Structures are given as structure tokens and as C-alpha cells.
């Protein structure tokens, strides 16, 4: 569907936002790419979904998406989470673009809380929905102060916080929202992805854009940019590990979700990235429970772009 | 399960169909017309217009119907609609002294030019549930009087004549900020602060204003004046170069007069707190003017010691559409983060019990 036909059928401009607004957001995105990890203020609009539910990511996606793009939206790693479904429908309706659940087919991936397991390519852009863009926010609540700290590259507070973790627990007790340093300069919040995903940001061939609607900030990690998780020489950064492989596809070394099976302590661990898991099962991989998977985990054939 | 299992799309559609069904309610009761809401729940409509920052009573009434009476949800609907509208520019400053007054009271003077006009108010009603309303008894017709045609000067203008109150003059800078078009930066100017407060949540501002009265940033306020009525809004289109009327808007204006002891540069005089909201809402206009004055603390060289005086705190948290979105986003699945925390808590518990075990062995 071309843009004009789309405007006629929905009453809204292509991808909802008017062109002036898109231009304003693109300028913020360009600035963000030029200063990796720096939070660029932008005139975030009120969107037809609530603040805190992905309005920043939606605005970034709306500003960069074109009619030929193929969009994937995930929440918690899955395409079928209710809010991911809702955002995907929003773009299917307002932009008429093709949507997909397959990571490898997508040109734009909007995400909340995860980075897909499959390595992204230079032809892809990943858009993160960010609730609190400021990595120092819970150490210093004032924006006026944190902007100064960033300007001076004064990240002592953060190092003290990590050190105190070690002093108290013997290790750093931050499991998601784990702060990173981008291109050797700005300390950045990776959005609340689990720290498991931090290494995927480092030297990624894909453009990584971050949108925080309520807080009115956009930031970016350009392709092939150094992203280092903060740590100490004697306490190097470590990602989470899981004791068991995925119960459905048998894969190891990916991020798993714990699914409660009964009220007697029964648990299974399955891939958080649902597309990755499906693809492996289609290739014939089997986990220990895939023979007798619960009905609610059975995959229905994905029907996309037919929302009315 | 609402989580990331297949079938989310159908579940969402079904949930929304159920919502529409519940909204309609039992069909033997007449469907509520937006016109009824607009005329009979007018104060709810006013609040939705004020905090939705869009003057359109019919649209606000429809939003209230759509939101089943959830006013913050209705405000959100109006805001999301507003954001799609083109913005032509800023109106001329409203001349509230030319207001067609429906209500006007001053707590600082017993009588004054223009007089005290009670108008439609809950004040001095006894808060007894009126069972006659349920019976549908028509009220007696109100007493009528000829409309006042002379402009009614504002109390602050009367004080201004004597230099007793700080002068409020145009800065000469005609460009008014617009916090819906540029991200708010701190420190914010008063134009942006007042914009934020005018859109701000009534309950939040009420509580903050109340806190200043209880000593958390006391400002010694007097209600110089509250007035409510219609004012003509005017706009200067670039191609014409002169002001043309856009139509009347009903607004409530509150001018709070506050004691000030003066400083090295300024003689003792009264200072102002200002509140202006769409429609009739004295609670909101008064709260706004209390908070406006409190936020001027730094301007008067006073110390910021209370929440109501803290610009970043007040302006960052007064918007109920932002607040409700972020509070309610906690409903969204967070199990990826929670998984990370589960792993950590399990690890820390293992370490804890191992330490306990060691201590026990050492003791034995």
C-alpha cells in the first residue's frame, strides 16, 4: 500500500506522525548517532498509547520506517506478548507495512527488554523502548545534576555503587539495566534488558536506537561501536548462565524464561526469544519437554498483517 | 495467561469487545448521550478540557462516555487527539477584565468595583444528599438580573495602582514557549511552568498547594480574586496582521496575593500567584496559583525547602497522563527482568546459607 492510499484509508499520515514531527525526531536521531550514548532531548509527542508503554520506541520507529520496511516487534523476547501485538497492529494499520516474527527477515526490530539471540546484520535497525534513559537516575534524581555529571564524564557515583555491591554481596548485584560505556565516553542505560544482552550491543553491525517518550530522550549506538559493560579488573563483567538447556529446543547459552508448571515446584526453562526457539524446532532440534509441551506453548501458524 | 503465549491478538480483540459491552451496560436503561454529559456533567467536561489542554466541550463529553467516566482516561483520549491537530500559533493574551462574569469573588476586599458575584457555586450548600434529584424534580427557575456590561477590573490591578503588589509587565518577548513542542528544560521560565500547571493533575496540585498551607513552603496567601466566565480568544493571522476573534472560552482565573517582606533590592510588597484553567474549576485554579507562587521561591531569593517549591519535582510529576502511563506500565510483563532478579536472589540465598553453615561449623 502506498502512503497516499494509506492516509486515505486510516485518516492519518503514513506511520501516524505528521512529517514535521518525523523530521524533528530524525534530527534528534542523527544527533544521537553523532554522539554515541548521549541522551538527546526531543519534543516527544502524546501518542495514542500510554506513556511507559513504548511511546518512545514507537516514535523512533514511526520516524524511520518506510513503505518497504519489514517490521518485527518483540516484548520480553516474544512476538506474541500483548503489548508487542498491539504495537505491531498499530504499524500494520497506520503504515500498512509488512510485519514479521522472523528476526532474519525484519529490517526494523522494535523491542522491549531483549535483544534477539540471532546476530543482527548491518541491514537491520533495532529500536529499544526505554522507560528511564538516565543510568544515574537512581543515584541522583535531578536531571539538572545528571546532565552535569554526563557533561563532566563524572561517573564516580556509578563506580561507587558497583563497588558497594561487591563489598556487600561479593559481586555486582545488578542483573538488568546494567550500565555500559559507549565509545569510551558516555555511560548509557541499555534499557532494562538483562545484562545477558549487553555483550550483543558491543560492535553490533546493526544500528541501535533508543527512544524514551515520557522522559523525552533519544540516544543511539551506531554500528560497530564499542560498548563496554562497567566492571573492575578484579571483578570482571559476567553474564547470567542457566543450568539447564531450553526445554523445548535444547539450546544452551541463551536467555531462558522460567515457566511455572504446577503448584508443587514444577518448572521448565524455555527460550525467551520465541522466534529463535521456533526456528530451532523447525530445524528438528528437540528439548527434553518438547514431546509433551503444554498446550499453551504449542505454536499456531503466525498470521500477520491481516488485522482488521 | 496473558503472557507471551500465542493467541495474544485474539485475546486483545475479545477484551476490547467486552469493554464495549460493559460500557453500554444494561440495555433497558437509555444510552447516555454525549450532549447529556456535556450539559449535566459539565464540571467533569471542564476538567477533561483543562487537563487535556484542548477546548472542545463536545469532544471532552464524548471522551468521558468512551472512558466510562474515568476522567484521567478521558484526558488521555483528548490529549492523544490534540497531538494530531495542526498548531497555528499562540493566541493574543486573554483580557480577563473584559470577561462576561458569571462568578467573581474577592477575599481581600469587602466590596469592590464590579461587586461580589456568587454565581453557580457549591459554596454554602449543605452537603446533604438531595433525594429530590433521584426523583427527577425540576429545579425552580433561577433569579435573573441584567448582565453587567462594564469591564470588571481585577483586584490585582487595583493594588497595582498603589504599587503595593509586584508589577507584572510583558517581557517584550512575544514568543511564548510550548511544552508540547519543545522538551522541558530546567530551570523553566514561568510561561512553561504555568503551562505545565494548567495541564497538571488537579489532585496533585491540590495536595501540593495544601502542603504549602501546612508549612511546607508557606507563602501567606490571600485570594485576591477568583472569577469565572467567558472571554473572547483572539488570534493574529500572519496574512492579516490584526487580531480576529476565534470565539469565547470559559475560564476560571485565580489571583493569589501573597505577603512578601522585601529584599535588599525590592521594597516590601505583595507578590502574585496565578491560576488559569479552562471551564469552572476553582479548586484547580486556586491550587495552581498556590503552587505557582511556591515555584517562584528562587526568584524572590527564598530557600527551596519544600516539595511545592522544587520546580523539577513539581513539573516532572504533575502530568497525570505521564504518571498514569508509567505507573500502569507495571502491568506489562516484566518476566525477563524478573528472571534476572530471581537468579540473583537464588544465588544470594545460596551464598547466605553457605556462610551460615560455615559459621555454624566454626562454632562447633
GROMACS .gro file of C-alpha atoms in nm, chain B residues 5-353:
model
  349
  313UNK     CA    1   0.190  -1.723   2.452
  314UNK     CA    2   0.024  -1.748   2.115
  315UNK     CA    3  -0.323  -1.605   2.092
  316UNK     CA    4  -0.250  -1.258   2.231
  317UNK     CA    5  -0.412  -1.092   1.933
  318UNK     CA    6  -0.747  -1.265   1.971
  319UNK     CA    7  -0.743  -1.207   2.345
  320UNK     CA    8  -0.691  -0.833   2.296
  321UNK     CA    9  -0.979  -0.808   2.047
  322UNK     CA   10  -1.209  -1.003   2.277
  323UNK     CA   11  -1.114  -0.792   2.577
  324UNK     CA   12  -1.199  -0.474   2.389
  325UNK     CA   13  -1.531  -0.615   2.271
  326UNK     CA   14  -1.615  -0.698   2.631
  327UNK     CA   15  -1.517  -0.347   2.735
  328UNK     CA   16  -1.760  -0.200   2.478
  329UNK     CA   17  -2.031  -0.428   2.610
  330UNK     CA   18  -1.970  -0.327   2.971
  331UNK     CA   19  -1.959   0.039   2.874
  332UNK     CA   20  -2.309   0.015   2.730
  333UNK     CA   21  -2.441  -0.153   3.043
  334UNK     CA   22  -2.792  -0.297   3.070
  335UNK     CA   23  -2.984  -0.215   2.752
  336UNK     CA   24  -3.315  -0.149   2.925
  337UNK     CA   25  -3.153   0.172   3.055
  338UNK     CA   26  -3.127   0.453   2.796
  339UNK     CA   27  -2.791   0.505   2.628
  340UNK     CA   28  -2.614   0.813   2.763
  341UNK     CA   29  -2.586   1.087   2.501
  342UNK     CA   30  -2.265   1.295   2.494
  343UNK     CA   31  -2.491   1.605   2.497
  344UNK     CA   32  -2.623   1.496   2.836
  345UNK     CA   33  -2.270   1.462   2.969
  346UNK     CA   34  -2.173   1.798   2.822
  347UNK     CA   35  -2.464   1.980   2.984
  348UNK     CA   36  -2.527   1.783   3.302
  349UNK     CA   37  -2.177   1.668   3.396
  350UNK     CA   38  -2.028   2.000   3.288
  351UNK     CA   39  -1.762   2.012   3.559
  352UNK     CA   40  -1.626   1.673   3.454
  353UNK     CA   41  -1.616   1.805   3.097
  354UNK     CA   42  -1.431   2.114   3.222
  355UNK     CA   43  -1.170   1.907   3.397
  356UNK     CA   44  -1.113   1.694   3.089
  357UNK     CA   45  -1.073   2.006   2.874
  358UNK     CA   46  -0.837   2.169   3.123
  359UNK     CA   47  -0.605   1.874   3.175
  360UNK     CA   48  -0.649   1.751   2.818
  361UNK     CA   49  -0.550   2.108   2.723
  362UNK     CA   50  -0.799   2.125   2.441
  363UNK     CA   51  -1.106   2.348   2.449
  364UNK     CA   52  -1.379   2.135   2.295
  365UNK     CA   53  -1.670   2.050   2.527
  366UNK     CA   54  -1.837   1.810   2.284
  367UNK     CA   55  -1.518   1.612   2.233
  368UNK     CA   56  -1.447   1.604   2.607
  369UNK     CA   57  -1.801   1.477   2.671
  370UNK     CA   58  -1.755   1.201   2.416
  371UNK     CA   59  -1.422   1.110   2.574
  372UNK     CA   60  -1.593   1.082   2.913
  373UNK     CA   61  -1.850   0.850   2.764
  374UNK     CA   62  -1.582   0.642   2.593
  375UNK     CA   63  -1.378   0.619   2.914
  376UNK     CA   64  -1.682   0.515   3.120
  377UNK     CA   65  -1.633   0.819   3.343
  378UNK     CA   66  -1.265   0.757   3.411
  379UNK     CA   67  -1.155   1.120   3.381
  380UNK     CA   68  -0.783   1.056   3.352
  381UNK     CA   69  -0.853   0.810   3.071
  382UNK     CA   70  -1.075   1.075   2.908
  383UNK     CA   71  -0.798   1.334   2.946
  384UNK     CA   72  -0.561   1.089   2.780
  385UNK     CA   73  -0.802   1.041   2.487
  386UNK     CA   74  -0.829   1.417   2.439
  387UNK     CA   75  -0.451   1.462   2.458
  388UNK     CA   76  -0.391   1.189   2.201
  389UNK     CA   77  -0.641   1.360   1.971
  390UNK     CA   78  -0.492   1.703   2.036
  391UNK     CA   79  -0.146   1.592   1.934
  392UNK     CA   80  -0.270   1.519   1.579
  393UNK     CA   81  -0.405   1.872   1.531
  394UNK     CA   82  -0.204   2.134   1.339
  395UNK     CA   83  -0.075   2.418   1.550
  396UNK     CA   84  -0.124   2.763   1.401
  397UNK     CA   85   0.037   2.971   1.671
  398UNK     CA   86  -0.039   3.140   2.002
  399UNK     CA   87  -0.350   3.344   2.073
  400UNK     CA   88  -0.337   3.701   2.195
  401UNK     CA   89  -0.324   3.727   2.574
  402UNK     CA   90  -0.676   3.684   2.715
  403UNK     CA   91  -0.819   4.004   2.862
  404UNK     CA   92  -0.991   3.864   3.167
  405UNK     CA   93  -1.101   4.211   3.282
  406UNK     CA   94  -1.338   4.203   2.982
  407UNK     CA   95  -1.479   3.868   3.097
  408UNK     CA   96  -1.856   3.812   3.087
  409UNK     CA   97  -1.860   3.739   3.458
  410UNK     CA   98  -2.066   3.453   3.594
  411UNK     CA   99  -1.895   3.444   3.928
  412UNK     CA  100  -1.645   3.673   4.089
  413UNK     CA  101  -1.537   3.685   4.449
  414UNK     CA  102  -1.260   3.852   4.642
  415UNK     CA  103  -1.149   3.752   4.990
  416UNK     CA  104  -0.935   4.063   5.036
  417UNK     CA  105  -1.196   4.338   4.997
  418UNK     CA  106  -1.549   4.350   5.128
  419UNK     CA  107  -1.674   4.536   4.826
  420UNK     CA  108  -1.503   4.650   4.512
  421UNK     CA  109  -1.579   4.777   4.159
  422UNK     CA  110  -1.784   4.511   3.983
  423UNK     CA  111  -1.903   4.373   4.315
  424UNK     CA  112  -1.901   4.023   4.455
  425UNK     CA  113  -2.098   3.781   4.236
  426UNK     CA  114  -2.160   3.437   4.383
  427UNK     CA  115  -2.287   3.273   4.062
  428UNK     CA  116  -2.333   2.897   4.037
  429UNK     CA  117  -2.137   2.755   4.331
  430UNK     CA  118  -2.136   2.466   4.574
  431UNK     CA  119  -2.013   2.706   4.841
  432UNK     CA  120  -2.254   2.738   5.134
  433UNK     CA  121  -2.464   2.444   5.014
  434UNK     CA  122  -2.525   2.192   5.286
  435UNK     CA  123  -2.371   1.870   5.170
  436UNK     CA  124  -2.684   1.665   5.216
  437UNK     CA  125  -2.766   1.411   4.951
  438UNK     CA  126  -3.060   1.554   4.758
  439UNK     CA  127  -3.307   1.271   4.705
  440UNK     CA  128  -3.527   1.503   4.500
  441UNK     CA  129  -3.267   1.475   4.222
  442UNK     CA  130  -3.326   1.100   4.203
  443UNK     CA  131  -3.697   1.167   4.179
  444UNK     CA  132  -3.631   1.393   3.880
  445UNK     CA  133  -3.795   1.704   4.028
  446UNK     CA  134  -3.730   2.010   3.811
  447UNK     CA  135  -3.548   2.292   3.995
  448UNK     CA  136  -3.719   2.631   4.033
  449UNK     CA  137  -3.609   2.887   3.773
  450UNK     CA  138  -3.308   3.098   3.884
  451UNK     CA  139  -3.340   3.467   3.970
  452UNK     CA  140  -3.232   3.688   3.682
  453UNK     CA  141  -3.052   4.020   3.671
  454UNK     CA  142  -2.937   4.240   3.382
  455UNK     CA  143  -2.590   4.145   3.254
  456UNK     CA  144  -2.302   4.368   3.361
  457UNK     CA  145  -2.166   4.541   3.052
  458UNK     CA  146  -1.884   4.740   3.210
  459UNK     CA  147  -1.541   4.573   3.231
  460UNK     CA  148  -1.468   4.445   3.580
  461UNK     CA  149  -1.118   4.547   3.688
  462UNK     CA  150  -0.907   4.278   3.853
  463UNK     CA  151  -0.824   4.320   4.220
  464UNK     CA  152  -0.455   4.298   4.142
  465UNK     CA  153  -0.492   4.594   3.904
  466UNK     CA  154  -0.642   4.794   4.192
  467UNK     CA  155  -0.347   4.708   4.416
  468UNK     CA  156  -0.107   4.772   4.131
  469UNK     CA  157  -0.225   5.135   4.115
  470UNK     CA  158  -0.066   5.192   4.456
  471UNK     CA  159   0.247   4.990   4.382
  472UNK     CA  160   0.151   4.756   4.667
  473UNK     CA  161   0.186   4.447   4.451
  474UNK     CA  162   0.469   4.350   4.223
  475UNK     CA  163   0.417   4.481   3.872
  476UNK     CA  164   0.356   4.219   3.612
  477UNK     CA  165   0.464   4.351   3.277
  478UNK     CA  166   0.510   4.186   2.941
  479UNK     CA  167   0.874   4.091   2.889
  480UNK     CA  168   0.859   4.215   2.533
  481UNK     CA  169   0.942   3.863   2.429
  482UNK     CA  170   0.636   3.773   2.226
  483UNK     CA  171   0.736   3.411   2.176
  484UNK     CA  172   0.557   3.201   2.432
  485UNK     CA  173   0.714   2.862   2.494
  486UNK     CA  174   0.517   2.548   2.416
  487UNK     CA  175   0.596   2.247   2.625
  488UNK     CA  176   0.413   2.020   2.383
  489UNK     CA  177   0.655   2.119   2.107
  490UNK     CA  178   0.987   2.151   2.287
  491UNK     CA  179   1.120   1.928   2.563
  492UNK     CA  180   1.100   2.091   2.905
  493UNK     CA  181   1.436   2.207   3.031
  494UNK     CA  182   1.526   2.320   3.382
  495UNK     CA  183   1.521   2.587   3.509
  496UNK     CA  184   1.197   2.654   3.321
  497UNK     CA  185   1.054   3.000   3.266
  498UNK     CA  186   0.726   3.097   3.422
  499UNK     CA  187   0.534   3.066   3.092
  500UNK     CA  188   0.630   2.699   3.069
  501UNK     CA  189   0.571   2.642   3.438
  502UNK     CA  190   0.221   2.784   3.413
  503UNK     CA  191   0.153   2.572   3.106
  504UNK     CA  192   0.260   2.261   3.290
  505UNK     CA  193   0.047   2.353   3.591
  506UNK     CA  194  -0.258   2.436   3.377
  507UNK     CA  195  -0.238   2.082   3.231
  508UNK     CA  196  -0.133   1.932   3.562
  509UNK     CA  197  -0.335   1.689   3.766
  510UNK     CA  198  -0.591   1.861   3.988
  511UNK     CA  199  -0.537   1.619   4.275
  512UNK     CA  200  -0.159   1.650   4.266
  513UNK     CA  201  -0.169   2.031   4.260
  514UNK     CA  202  -0.435   2.035   4.530
  515UNK     CA  203  -0.213   1.830   4.759
  516UNK     CA  204   0.092   2.044   4.685
  517UNK     CA  205  -0.100   2.367   4.738
  518UNK     CA  206  -0.235   2.226   5.062
  519UNK     CA  207   0.116   2.135   5.174
  520UNK     CA  208   0.226   2.499   5.140
  521UNK     CA  209  -0.060   2.598   5.371
  522UNK     CA  210   0.056   2.347   5.626
  523UNK     CA  211   0.404   2.492   5.639
  524UNK     CA  212   0.592   2.306   5.367
  525UNK     CA  213   0.692   2.625   5.187
  526UNK     CA  214   0.449   2.873   5.338
  527UNK     CA  215   0.351   3.167   5.115
  528UNK     CA  216   0.095   3.360   5.325
  529UNK     CA  217  -0.170   3.361   5.054
  530UNK     CA  218  -0.490   3.561   5.021
  531UNK     CA  219  -0.744   3.505   4.748
  532UNK     CA  220  -0.726   3.842   4.578
  533UNK     CA  221  -0.987   3.727   4.340
  534UNK     CA  222  -1.146   3.434   4.166
  535UNK     CA  223  -1.351   3.491   3.854
  536UNK     CA  224  -1.527   3.261   3.615
  537UNK     CA  225  -1.694   3.338   3.283
  538UNK     CA  226  -1.642   3.361   2.911
  539UNK     CA  227  -1.361   3.556   2.747
  540UNK     CA  228  -1.304   3.618   2.380
  541UNK     CA  229  -0.998   3.441   2.241
  542UNK     CA  230  -0.823   3.631   1.964
  543UNK     CA  231  -0.560   3.535   1.713
  544UNK     CA  232  -0.348   3.736   1.472
  545UNK     CA  233  -0.313   3.550   1.142
  546UNK     CA  234   0.013   3.642   0.971
  547UNK     CA  235  -0.156   3.724   0.643
  548UNK     CA  236  -0.396   3.972   0.806
  549UNK     CA  237  -0.174   4.133   1.066
  550UNK     CA  238  -0.459   4.219   1.303
  551UNK     CA  239  -0.647   4.021   1.567
  552UNK     CA  240  -0.958   3.825   1.472
  553UNK     CA  241  -1.187   3.661   1.728
  554UNK     CA  242  -1.177   3.282   1.747
  555UNK     CA  243  -1.474   3.255   1.981
  556UNK     CA  244  -1.540   3.261   2.353
  557UNK     CA  245  -1.375   3.028   2.604
  558UNK     CA  246  -1.499   2.980   2.958
  559UNK     CA  247  -1.214   3.008   3.208
  560UNK     CA  248  -1.159   3.030   3.581
  561UNK     CA  249  -0.891   3.274   3.692
  562UNK     CA  250  -0.743   3.294   4.039
  563UNK     CA  251  -0.513   3.570   4.155
  564UNK     CA  252  -0.348   3.483   4.481
  565UNK     CA  253  -0.193   3.773   4.672
  566UNK     CA  254   0.099   3.676   4.890
  567UNK     CA  255   0.284   3.859   5.162
  568UNK     CA  256   0.646   3.942   5.094
  569UNK     CA  257   0.884   4.122   5.325
  570UNK     CA  258   1.101   4.262   5.052
  571UNK     CA  259   1.472   4.222   4.997
  572UNK     CA  260   1.776   4.443   4.956
  573UNK     CA  261   1.665   4.538   4.603
  574UNK     CA  262   1.288   4.533   4.641
  575UNK     CA  263   1.070   4.720   4.895
  576UNK     CA  264   0.810   4.518   5.087
  577UNK     CA  265   0.514   4.445   4.864
  578UNK     CA  266   0.265   4.175   4.780
  579UNK     CA  267   0.359   3.909   4.529
  580UNK     CA  268   0.140   3.709   4.296
  581UNK     CA  269   0.046   3.352   4.236
  582UNK     CA  270  -0.156   3.290   3.925
  583UNK     CA  271  -0.401   3.023   3.819
  584UNK     CA  272  -0.599   2.994   3.497
  585UNK     CA  273  -0.790   2.689   3.378
  586UNK     CA  274  -1.047   2.608   3.114
  587UNK     CA  275  -1.402   2.583   3.243
  588UNK     CA  276  -1.516   2.618   3.600
  589UNK     CA  277  -1.270   2.476   3.848
  590UNK     CA  278  -1.185   2.694   4.142
  591UNK     CA  279  -1.011   2.411   4.323
  592UNK     CA  280  -0.770   2.369   4.035
  593UNK     CA  281  -0.721   2.744   3.973
  594UNK     CA  282  -0.653   2.808   4.342
  595UNK     CA  283  -0.416   2.513   4.376
  596UNK     CA  284  -0.237   2.625   4.064
  597UNK     CA  285  -0.189   2.977   4.196
  598UNK     CA  286  -0.056   2.848   4.529
  599UNK     CA  287   0.193   2.624   4.350
  600UNK     CA  288   0.286   2.898   4.101
  601UNK     CA  289   0.380   3.126   4.388
  602UNK     CA  290   0.567   2.848   4.565
  603UNK     CA  291   0.766   2.780   4.248
  604UNK     CA  292   0.874   3.144   4.237
  605UNK     CA  293   1.077   3.088   4.554
  606UNK     CA  294   1.414   3.129   4.388
  607UNK     CA  295   1.301   3.443   4.206
  608UNK     CA  296   1.246   3.608   4.545
  609UNK     CA  297   1.571   3.484   4.689
  610UNK     CA  298   1.399   3.246   4.928
  611UNK     CA  299   1.531   2.899   5.012
  612UNK     CA  300   1.389   2.593   4.840
  613UNK     CA  301   1.298   2.374   5.134
  614UNK     CA  302   0.967   2.210   5.041
  615UNK     CA  303   0.839   1.988   4.759
  616UNK     CA  304   0.600   2.254   4.624
  617UNK     CA  305   0.894   2.492   4.574
  618UNK     CA  306   1.100   2.236   4.386
  619UNK     CA  307   1.048   2.308   4.018
  620UNK     CA  308   1.196   1.986   3.885
  621UNK     CA  309   0.996   1.777   4.129
  622UNK     CA  310   0.666   1.953   4.061
  623UNK     CA  311   0.692   1.984   3.683
  624UNK     CA  312   0.824   1.632   3.633
  625UNK     CA  313   0.538   1.474   3.822
  626UNK     CA  314   0.229   1.691   3.775
  627UNK     CA  315   0.116   1.541   3.444
  628UNK     CA  316  -0.136   1.267   3.513
  629UNK     CA  317  -0.121   1.120   3.163
  630UNK     CA  318   0.251   1.062   3.206
  631UNK     CA  319   0.209   0.945   3.563
  632UNK     CA  320  -0.072   0.701   3.496
  633UNK     CA  321   0.109   0.558   3.194
  634UNK     CA  322   0.424   0.487   3.387
  635UNK     CA  323   0.254   0.359   3.700
  636UNK     CA  324   0.027   0.134   3.498
  637UNK     CA  325   0.307   0.008   3.274
  638UNK     CA  326   0.400  -0.213   3.568
  639UNK     CA  327   0.112  -0.430   3.445
  640UNK     CA  328   0.312  -0.516   3.136
  641UNK     CA  329   0.512  -0.836   3.151
  642UNK     CA  330   0.848  -0.788   3.318
  643UNK     CA  331   0.942  -1.151   3.344
  644UNK     CA  332   1.272  -1.114   3.162
  645UNK     CA  333   1.394  -0.870   3.427
  646UNK     CA  334   1.222  -1.068   3.698
  647UNK     CA  335   1.403  -1.381   3.578
  648UNK     CA  336   1.730  -1.196   3.615
  649UNK     CA  337   1.634  -1.095   3.969
  650UNK     CA  338   1.516  -1.447   4.053
  651UNK     CA  339   1.854  -1.581   3.952
  652UNK     CA  340   2.029  -1.319   4.165
  653UNK     CA  341   1.814  -1.372   4.474
  654UNK     CA  342   1.862  -1.750   4.447
  655UNK     CA  343   2.236  -1.702   4.417
  656UNK     CA  344   2.247  -1.464   4.714
  657UNK     CA  345   2.039  -1.701   4.924
  658UNK     CA  346   2.272  -1.989   4.841
  659UNK     CA  347   2.568  -1.775   4.944
  660UNK     CA  348   2.389  -1.667   5.262
  661UNK     CA  349   2.312  -2.021   5.374
   0.00000   0.00000   0.00000
